[in-house]
Structures are given as C-alpha cells and as structure tokens.
C-alpha cells in the first residue's frame, strides 16, 4: 500500500538546482528559509506494514543490476513506528562473499542518495533522454558490496517524522539503521567485513560526523556503556565536500576569477564578494562567531549572509556544478520520472523526490551548514581510518581551492608529511586524469574535467566514471592510501589473481 505525503503551505519559495544537491531559497543558492518545519506536522502517514527494528525488502527486483546471479535488495529499515529509511543494496559483481561493504550518502542536506546510484556509480546509469537505464561497466559494485541509503528521514523514498536537523542527529539514525540492517539474517554475513563511508557535497559534514560517531559507539560497546554490533570502519571517502566553511569560503572568490576554464563573473562582482568577506560583521566574522560558541541563529545568520553575498553572486551565468556549461546544464540527466515509474517494483511506499526542502530548512535553522566538521575529520584520520578527499576541477559549488585549503588546514598524524609532498599526476589507462598527494593513510585527488558529481564525468578518451572507479577500487581493495599508477596496475593484477584463486 502506498502512503500519502501531507501537503503543507510553504511560506518561502524553493527550487532545487539541477543536480539536486543544494536548493535555491527565494533567489539565493543555499539560502535560509524564514521558518523551520520541525514543529509542524511534516510527516507521512505510516504504512500499516511497519516493522519496527526490522527490514521490509524486495529481493532481486531485476531493476538496475542486470548482471546474472548478482543479488540486490531494496526497501526500508523501520527505525521507529514513525521513522523509516530507504535503502538499495547491490552485492559485488566479483567475490561478494568476501568483498567489503561501502555505504553511499548524497548531500543537500536533504538530497537523495539515488543521485549517486543513477547518475554516478551505481550498477546502472540513467540515459541522456531520462527514459531508461543502461548497464554501468564502471560501477562501484564491481569490487564492493554497495549500500545506498536515503537519509535523513524524509529524503528520497524515506519517510516519517522530520526530527533530524543536524549532522550529529543524522549520524545517530544511520547507526541505528546499520544495527537493523546487519542483524538481519540476509545481511549478517557483512558484520565483520571492512566497512567504508563514501559521500559527497554536504557529505563533507556527514562523512566526518558519521565516521566519528561510529568510532565513539564502538568504543562505548567496548567499555560496556552501549550494546550493539560494532562497525568495522576502515575507509572514509569525501567528494567535493563542505567541511570547514571558514577555510573554504574564500575559495569561491578565487575560483570565480581563476579556474581551469574561464572567469565566472567580472572583477567588480569579485571585489564586492571580497568586501563581504572582509568587512566588519561580514562573512568571516559571522562564521567565526558561529565557530566560537555561537547560537543556532548566529550560525544560520552566517549561512544566510555568506551565501547571499558570496556563494550565489560569484557563479554568474555558469552552472554551479559544472562551470564549462551555462545554466541550465542538462547533464547529468534527470531520473525523477523513471524512478517513480519503478517505485512499486522495488518496494517504495512514497513518491520519490530529489531534494526534501523541509529537511533542508530544518538543517538551515540549526546553522549546521556553517558548523566546522574538521575536528571530527581529524579524529577519524588519527584513529587510523584510511581517508581520501577528492573533487572535480570543474565544480564551483565546492571547488578545489576551498577543499584543498581545508585539507592543508588539517592537523593530523599525516598533515606535516602531506604538506611537504608535491602533487603528482594520477594516471588512468595511460592518461593523466588528475593530480594527487598521499601521506600515510591519507590521500587527496583533484580530477580533471569533472564536475560536482565526480563519477558522472569523463575526461579525454576515458569513459564516464572510469577514473573515479580506479580511485575507489584502489582505496577499497588495498590496505594503503592512493599510490602511483605503476602500483595501481600491480594492485589490479593482484585483485585478478585473488579473484581467480577464490
């Protein structure tokens, strides 16, 4: 039985940008609505078949993954009687019984992780006319068991009471989801596998928050202060992420005038943005107030001012997710009609939406956007979790100037060594596909020709997603960070040998 979304009157104009990651509020990209929705009845009627603490799934629907014999399952984990998170699981095409488990989360906040599935690195890709899907040769489930999760509650196909408004609260729900998922007999064999968190965009907040929370819960279980299944977290990957706004926001000013493609706006707009950053009570001061114990309203005010005066004006008429193209860029193609057409077949109970603006509004009200997730990221790296930060050089919305400044500003076991390294070419199939650095268990890579959704793009004669899957496979299948191309080839050979011997 499908359930209905209660329609609410919205006091502010919303629209979602083409890639669906960040809404436009009024006329401001990443703006702040005047009213949060936590106290309003923004919930869905709950399905009669709710299974609190358990899963409701459809197995082997035949949708998306068409490789013979490869298992898939889609459905819901019912966290409570009023909170249900949607997931879609795809077993690895190679050695699923021993392959690691990777979680994928898109950002927003409020955007569906089905974006990653259909537009980026899932077993199938939406066609350019948005009418159907085709097999993805460069799928991330070639070597890993992939689990795509729509979160927080209310995002994508997930539904229930919209009570999550911070990355920490989202982490708590994802932990609960994983406890339900891994205790189910169909997935309990994944409990001890190496676990990875991969995410992008607002995932610069999600990834560190989720990973740090997983580690803290593991420690609580060890100390007898909590019960549950420990999560064997080994890898964290963040693409084009918002992590430390104070360090990253000047990158918008730099990228608008100097990037690998063309200036985005004229010098007077850049000068105006620079003034908004530096002026007394301006963007820099507001973020500092937020960082130094500021209230939720102070952090929310920083988001409102900085995005209206810096983020929104500086992209001009160019697509914020792929600056070589003017607005609107039709790529990656929309898949809304397609995914809703298959919803009954895959077990979805509600109408899918790219971005839930109510969820976005609740996060904006708490000022979570302007929070600093770098301390959590440092905790995770220092705990020995293999970590990679990656981005595309054609992305404005979370551009490489800001991301690289964030990385350079980290204080970790590997930071001193990292800062001494020089960028080296990252080669895929004989072509330079980007630049990277590695120090210890930490790596950073900037991909040529890629926009915000890095695996959606291609460069030179490489195919869509080919460069990204090499990075992903290397990071998931070895016990070390990113290495040279020669070592990558040796790694691929060892994977093939391992596959033949099992």
Short mmCIF file of N, CA and C in Angstrom, two decimals, residues 143-263:
data_model
loop_
_atom_site.label_atom_id
_atom_site.label_comp_id
_atom_site.label_asym_id
_atom_site.label_seq_id
_atom_site.Cartn_x
_atom_site.Cartn_y
_atom_site.Cartn_z
N UNK A 143 33.67 -4.35 -7.31
CA UNK A 143 34.53 -4.99 -6.31
C UNK A 143 34.02 -4.84 -4.88
N UNK A 144 32.97 -4.06 -4.66
CA UNK A 144 32.47 -3.83 -3.30
C UNK A 144 30.97 -4.06 -3.25
N UNK A 145 30.48 -4.52 -2.11
CA UNK A 145 29.06 -4.56 -1.85
C UNK A 145 28.61 -3.14 -1.54
N UNK A 146 27.67 -2.60 -2.32
CA UNK A 146 27.27 -1.20 -2.22
C UNK A 146 25.90 -1.07 -1.56
N UNK A 147 25.80 -0.12 -0.62
CA UNK A 147 24.55 0.14 0.09
C UNK A 147 24.25 1.63 0.01
N UNK A 148 23.23 1.98 -0.79
CA UNK A 148 22.80 3.37 -0.96
C UNK A 148 21.67 3.65 0.02
N UNK A 149 21.80 4.71 0.83
CA UNK A 149 20.84 4.99 1.90
C UNK A 149 20.30 6.41 1.74
N UNK A 150 18.96 6.52 1.68
CA UNK A 150 18.31 7.83 1.68
C UNK A 150 18.13 8.28 3.12
N UNK A 151 18.81 9.34 3.49
CA UNK A 151 18.72 9.88 4.85
C UNK A 151 18.97 11.38 4.81
N UNK A 152 18.53 12.16 5.82
CA UNK A 152 17.71 11.76 6.96
C UNK A 152 16.29 11.37 6.56
N UNK A 153 15.49 11.01 7.58
CA UNK A 153 14.09 10.67 7.34
C UNK A 153 13.42 11.80 6.55
N UNK A 154 12.69 11.42 5.52
CA UNK A 154 12.02 12.40 4.66
C UNK A 154 12.71 12.60 3.32
N UNK A 155 13.93 12.09 3.19
CA UNK A 155 14.72 12.28 1.96
C UNK A 155 14.45 11.14 0.98
N UNK A 156 14.31 11.46 -0.31
CA UNK A 156 14.15 10.44 -1.33
C UNK A 156 12.90 9.62 -1.11
N UNK A 157 13.07 8.31 -0.92
CA UNK A 157 11.95 7.41 -0.61
C UNK A 157 11.76 7.22 0.89
N UNK A 158 12.64 7.79 1.73
CA UNK A 158 12.49 7.65 3.18
C UNK A 158 11.33 8.52 3.66
N UNK A 159 10.71 8.10 4.76
CA UNK A 159 9.57 8.88 5.23
C UNK A 159 9.38 8.75 6.73
N UNK A 160 8.57 9.67 7.29
CA UNK A 160 8.29 9.69 8.71
C UNK A 160 8.39 11.08 9.28
N UNK A 161 8.47 11.17 10.60
CA UNK A 161 8.57 12.47 11.26
C UNK A 161 9.92 13.12 10.98
N UNK A 162 9.90 14.38 10.62
CA UNK A 162 11.12 15.09 10.24
C UNK A 162 11.73 15.74 11.48
N UNK A 163 12.45 14.95 12.26
CA UNK A 163 13.01 15.42 13.52
C UNK A 163 14.51 15.64 13.46
N UNK A 164 15.16 15.29 12.36
CA UNK A 164 16.62 15.42 12.25
C UNK A 164 16.97 16.78 11.67
N UNK A 165 17.84 17.51 12.37
CA UNK A 165 18.21 18.85 11.90
C UNK A 165 19.70 19.15 12.04
N UNK A 166 20.49 18.14 12.41
CA UNK A 166 21.95 18.31 12.49
C UNK A 166 22.63 17.05 11.97
N UNK A 167 23.89 17.18 11.62
CA UNK A 167 24.65 16.02 11.13
C UNK A 167 24.82 14.99 12.24
N UNK A 168 24.94 15.44 13.49
CA UNK A 168 25.07 14.51 14.61
C UNK A 168 23.80 13.68 14.77
N UNK A 169 22.64 14.31 14.69
CA UNK A 169 21.39 13.56 14.77
C UNK A 169 21.26 12.59 13.61
N UNK A 170 21.69 13.02 12.43
CA UNK A 170 21.65 12.13 11.27
C UNK A 170 22.55 10.92 11.51
N UNK A 171 23.71 11.13 12.12
CA UNK A 171 24.63 10.03 12.42
C UNK A 171 23.98 9.01 13.33
N UNK A 172 23.25 9.46 14.32
CA UNK A 172 22.59 8.56 15.26
C UNK A 172 21.58 7.66 14.53
N UNK A 173 20.83 8.24 13.60
CA UNK A 173 19.85 7.44 12.84
C UNK A 173 20.54 6.45 11.91
N UNK A 174 21.65 6.87 11.31
CA UNK A 174 22.37 5.95 10.42
C UNK A 174 22.97 4.79 11.22
N UNK A 175 23.47 5.07 12.41
CA UNK A 175 23.96 3.99 13.28
C UNK A 175 22.83 3.00 13.57
N UNK A 176 21.66 3.53 13.93
CA UNK A 176 20.51 2.65 14.20
C UNK A 176 20.14 1.85 12.96
N UNK A 177 20.16 2.50 11.80
CA UNK A 177 19.90 1.80 10.54
C UNK A 177 20.86 0.62 10.37
N UNK A 178 22.15 0.86 10.59
CA UNK A 178 23.14 -0.18 10.39
C UNK A 178 22.96 -1.34 11.37
N UNK A 179 22.53 -1.04 12.59
CA UNK A 179 22.26 -2.10 13.56
C UNK A 179 21.12 -3.00 13.06
N UNK A 180 20.08 -2.38 12.53
CA UNK A 180 18.94 -3.14 11.99
C UNK A 180 19.36 -3.94 10.77
N UNK A 181 20.09 -3.29 9.87
CA UNK A 181 20.48 -3.92 8.62
C UNK A 181 21.38 -5.13 8.86
N UNK A 182 22.39 -4.97 9.71
CA UNK A 182 23.39 -6.03 9.89
C UNK A 182 22.90 -7.18 10.77
N UNK A 183 21.87 -6.95 11.55
CA UNK A 183 21.36 -8.07 12.35
C UNK A 183 20.40 -8.94 11.55
N UNK A 184 19.92 -8.46 10.42
CA UNK A 184 19.02 -9.25 9.58
C UNK A 184 19.79 -10.43 9.00
N UNK A 185 19.16 -11.59 8.98
CA UNK A 185 19.85 -12.81 8.55
C UNK A 185 20.36 -12.73 7.11
N UNK A 186 19.72 -11.90 6.29
CA UNK A 186 20.16 -11.79 4.89
C UNK A 186 21.47 -11.01 4.75
N UNK A 187 21.80 -10.22 5.76
CA UNK A 187 22.97 -9.35 5.66
C UNK A 187 23.95 -9.52 6.83
N UNK A 188 23.66 -10.42 7.73
CA UNK A 188 24.52 -10.58 8.91
C UNK A 188 25.93 -11.04 8.55
N UNK A 189 26.09 -11.66 7.38
CA UNK A 189 27.43 -12.08 6.96
C UNK A 189 28.33 -10.89 6.63
N UNK A 190 27.77 -9.68 6.60
CA UNK A 190 28.56 -8.47 6.32
C UNK A 190 29.10 -7.83 7.59
N UNK A 191 28.73 -8.35 8.75
CA UNK A 191 29.06 -7.69 10.01
C UNK A 191 30.56 -7.45 10.20
N UNK A 192 31.38 -8.40 9.85
CA UNK A 192 32.81 -8.28 10.10
C UNK A 192 33.61 -7.83 8.88
N UNK A 193 32.93 -7.52 7.79
CA UNK A 193 33.65 -7.05 6.60
C UNK A 193 34.22 -5.65 6.85
N UNK A 194 35.29 -5.29 6.15
CA UNK A 194 35.72 -3.90 6.17
C UNK A 194 34.58 -3.00 5.69
N UNK A 195 34.34 -1.92 6.43
CA UNK A 195 33.24 -1.00 6.13
C UNK A 195 33.79 0.34 5.69
N UNK A 196 33.16 0.93 4.68
CA UNK A 196 33.56 2.25 4.18
C UNK A 196 32.36 3.18 4.15
N UNK A 197 32.61 4.45 4.41
CA UNK A 197 31.63 5.52 4.19
C UNK A 197 32.13 6.36 3.02
N UNK A 198 31.30 6.47 1.98
CA UNK A 198 31.60 7.34 0.84
C UNK A 198 30.45 8.33 0.71
N UNK A 199 30.79 9.59 0.45
CA UNK A 199 29.76 10.63 0.43
C UNK A 199 30.27 11.82 -0.37
N UNK A 200 29.39 12.78 -0.65
CA UNK A 200 29.82 13.96 -1.39
C UNK A 200 29.01 15.18 -0.97
N UNK A 201 29.50 16.37 -1.33
CA UNK A 201 28.79 17.63 -1.14
C UNK A 201 28.58 17.91 0.35
N UNK A 202 27.35 17.93 0.84
CA UNK A 202 27.13 18.10 2.28
C UNK A 202 27.71 16.92 3.05
N UNK A 203 28.12 15.90 2.33
CA UNK A 203 28.84 14.79 2.93
C UNK A 203 30.15 15.22 3.57
N UNK A 204 30.63 16.44 3.26
CA UNK A 204 31.77 16.99 3.97
C UNK A 204 31.47 17.18 5.45
N UNK A 205 30.19 17.34 5.78
CA UNK A 205 29.72 17.30 7.17
C UNK A 205 29.33 15.88 7.57
N UNK A 206 28.54 15.23 6.70
CA UNK A 206 28.03 13.89 7.03
C UNK A 206 29.16 12.89 7.29
N UNK A 207 30.11 12.83 6.36
CA UNK A 207 31.16 11.81 6.44
C UNK A 207 31.92 11.85 7.76
N UNK A 208 32.49 13.00 8.13
CA UNK A 208 33.20 13.06 9.42
C UNK A 208 32.29 12.79 10.62
N UNK A 209 31.06 13.33 10.58
CA UNK A 209 30.13 13.13 11.70
C UNK A 209 29.75 11.66 11.85
N UNK A 210 29.44 11.02 10.73
CA UNK A 210 29.04 9.61 10.78
C UNK A 210 30.21 8.74 11.25
N UNK A 211 31.38 8.97 10.64
CA UNK A 211 32.54 8.15 10.97
C UNK A 211 32.94 8.31 12.44
N UNK A 212 32.97 9.56 12.91
CA UNK A 212 33.34 9.81 14.30
C UNK A 212 32.32 9.18 15.25
N UNK A 213 31.05 9.24 14.90
CA UNK A 213 30.02 8.64 15.75
C UNK A 213 30.14 7.12 15.77
N UNK A 214 30.41 6.52 14.62
CA UNK A 214 30.61 5.07 14.57
C UNK A 214 31.75 4.66 15.52
N UNK A 215 32.86 5.41 15.46
CA UNK A 215 34.01 5.09 16.30
C UNK A 215 33.67 5.24 17.78
N UNK A 216 32.93 6.31 18.09
CA UNK A 216 32.57 6.53 19.50
C UNK A 216 31.64 5.44 20.01
N UNK A 217 30.72 4.99 19.19
CA UNK A 217 29.82 3.92 19.58
C UNK A 217 30.58 2.60 19.74
N UNK A 218 31.52 2.35 18.86
CA UNK A 218 32.36 1.15 19.02
C UNK A 218 33.08 1.17 20.36
N UNK A 219 33.63 2.34 20.72
CA UNK A 219 34.34 2.47 21.99
C UNK A 219 33.39 2.28 23.17
N UNK A 220 32.16 2.79 23.03
CA UNK A 220 31.17 2.63 24.10
C UNK A 220 30.80 1.15 24.27
N UNK A 221 30.71 0.44 23.18
CA UNK A 221 30.43 -1.01 23.26
C UNK A 221 31.58 -1.72 23.96
N UNK A 222 32.82 -1.37 23.59
CA UNK A 222 33.99 -1.98 24.22
C UNK A 222 34.02 -1.71 25.73
N UNK A 223 33.56 -0.52 26.11
CA UNK A 223 33.59 -0.13 27.52
C UNK A 223 32.38 -0.62 28.29
N UNK A 224 31.48 -1.32 27.62
CA UNK A 224 30.28 -1.82 28.28
C UNK A 224 29.24 -0.76 28.55
N UNK A 225 29.37 0.41 27.87
CA UNK A 225 28.41 1.50 28.07
C UNK A 225 27.31 1.52 27.02
N UNK A 226 27.43 0.66 26.04
CA UNK A 226 26.42 0.55 24.99
C UNK A 226 26.42 -0.89 24.49
N UNK A 227 25.36 -1.27 23.84
CA UNK A 227 25.28 -2.60 23.25
C UNK A 227 25.02 -2.46 21.77
N UNK A 228 25.36 -3.48 21.03
CA UNK A 228 25.12 -3.44 19.59
C UNK A 228 26.23 -4.11 18.82
N UNK A 229 26.14 -4.01 17.51
CA UNK A 229 27.12 -4.58 16.59
C UNK A 229 28.18 -3.53 16.30
N UNK A 230 29.42 -3.80 16.61
CA UNK A 230 30.47 -2.87 16.26
C UNK A 230 30.62 -2.79 14.74
N UNK A 231 30.86 -1.59 14.25
CA UNK A 231 31.02 -1.37 12.82
C UNK A 231 32.50 -1.30 12.48
N UNK A 232 32.93 -2.15 11.56
CA UNK A 232 34.35 -2.32 11.24
C UNK A 232 34.81 -1.26 10.23
N UNK A 233 34.76 0.00 10.67
CA UNK A 233 35.04 1.13 9.79
C UNK A 233 36.52 1.18 9.42
N UNK A 234 36.81 1.14 8.12
CA UNK A 234 38.18 1.16 7.63
C UNK A 234 38.47 2.31 6.68
N UNK A 235 37.43 2.83 6.00
CA UNK A 235 37.65 3.81 4.93
C UNK A 235 36.62 4.93 5.04
N UNK A 236 37.06 6.16 4.78
CA UNK A 236 36.19 7.32 4.61
C UNK A 236 36.58 8.03 3.33
N UNK A 237 35.61 8.24 2.44
CA UNK A 237 35.85 8.98 1.20
C UNK A 237 34.86 10.13 1.07
N UNK A 238 35.36 11.33 0.79
CA UNK A 238 34.51 12.52 0.69
C UNK A 238 34.81 13.23 -0.62
N UNK A 239 33.79 13.39 -1.45
CA UNK A 239 33.94 14.08 -2.72
C UNK A 239 33.33 15.46 -2.69
N UNK A 240 34.09 16.49 -3.11
CA UNK A 240 33.58 17.86 -3.22
C UNK A 240 32.77 18.23 -1.99
N UNK A 241 33.38 18.13 -0.82
CA UNK A 241 32.65 18.27 0.43
C UNK A 241 32.78 19.61 1.12
N UNK A 242 31.71 20.01 1.83
CA UNK A 242 31.71 21.18 2.70
C UNK A 242 32.05 20.71 4.11
N UNK A 243 33.25 21.03 4.58
CA UNK A 243 33.73 20.54 5.87
C UNK A 243 34.04 21.68 6.83
N UNK A 244 34.82 22.66 6.38
CA UNK A 244 35.27 23.77 7.22
C UNK A 244 34.99 25.07 6.50
N UNK A 245 33.77 25.63 6.65
CA UNK A 245 33.39 26.81 5.87
C UNK A 245 34.32 28.00 6.04
N UNK A 246 34.84 28.22 7.24
CA UNK A 246 35.72 29.37 7.46
C UNK A 246 36.92 29.32 6.54
N UNK A 247 37.45 28.16 6.31
CA UNK A 247 38.62 27.99 5.45
C UNK A 247 38.22 27.88 3.99
N UNK A 248 37.06 27.34 3.71
CA UNK A 248 36.67 27.05 2.34
C UNK A 248 36.02 28.22 1.60
N UNK A 249 35.33 29.12 2.30
CA UNK A 249 34.58 30.17 1.60
C UNK A 249 35.44 31.12 0.77
N UNK A 250 36.67 31.48 1.17
CA UNK A 250 37.49 32.31 0.28
C UNK A 250 37.75 31.64 -1.07
N UNK A 251 37.63 30.32 -1.13
CA UNK A 251 37.83 29.61 -2.39
C UNK A 251 36.84 30.02 -3.47
N UNK A 252 35.63 30.44 -3.07
CA UNK A 252 34.66 30.90 -4.07
C UNK A 252 35.18 32.15 -4.78
N UNK A 253 35.78 33.03 -4.03
CA UNK A 253 36.29 34.28 -4.60
C UNK A 253 37.44 33.98 -5.57
N UNK A 254 38.33 33.10 -5.16
CA UNK A 254 39.45 32.74 -6.02
C UNK A 254 38.98 32.02 -7.28
N UNK A 255 38.10 31.02 -7.11
CA UNK A 255 37.67 30.21 -8.24
C UNK A 255 36.88 31.03 -9.26
N UNK A 256 36.10 32.00 -8.80
CA UNK A 256 35.30 32.81 -9.72
C UNK A 256 36.17 33.56 -10.72
N UNK A 257 37.37 33.96 -10.28
CA UNK A 257 38.25 34.70 -11.17
C UNK A 257 39.31 33.85 -11.84
N UNK A 258 39.70 32.75 -11.18
CA UNK A 258 40.79 31.92 -11.69
C UNK A 258 40.43 30.45 -11.52
N UNK A 259 40.11 29.82 -12.63
CA UNK A 259 39.83 28.38 -12.63
C UNK A 259 40.32 27.82 -13.96
N UNK A 260 40.30 26.52 -14.17
CA UNK A 260 40.87 25.96 -15.41
C UNK A 260 40.07 26.26 -16.67
N UNK A 261 38.93 26.97 -16.56
CA UNK A 261 38.04 27.10 -17.72
C UNK A 261 37.85 28.55 -18.16
N UNK A 262 37.26 29.38 -17.35
CA UNK A 262 37.04 30.78 -17.71
C UNK A 262 36.57 31.54 -16.48
N UNK A 263 36.77 32.87 -16.43
CA UNK A 263 36.21 33.65 -15.32
C UNK A 263 34.69 33.50 -15.30
#
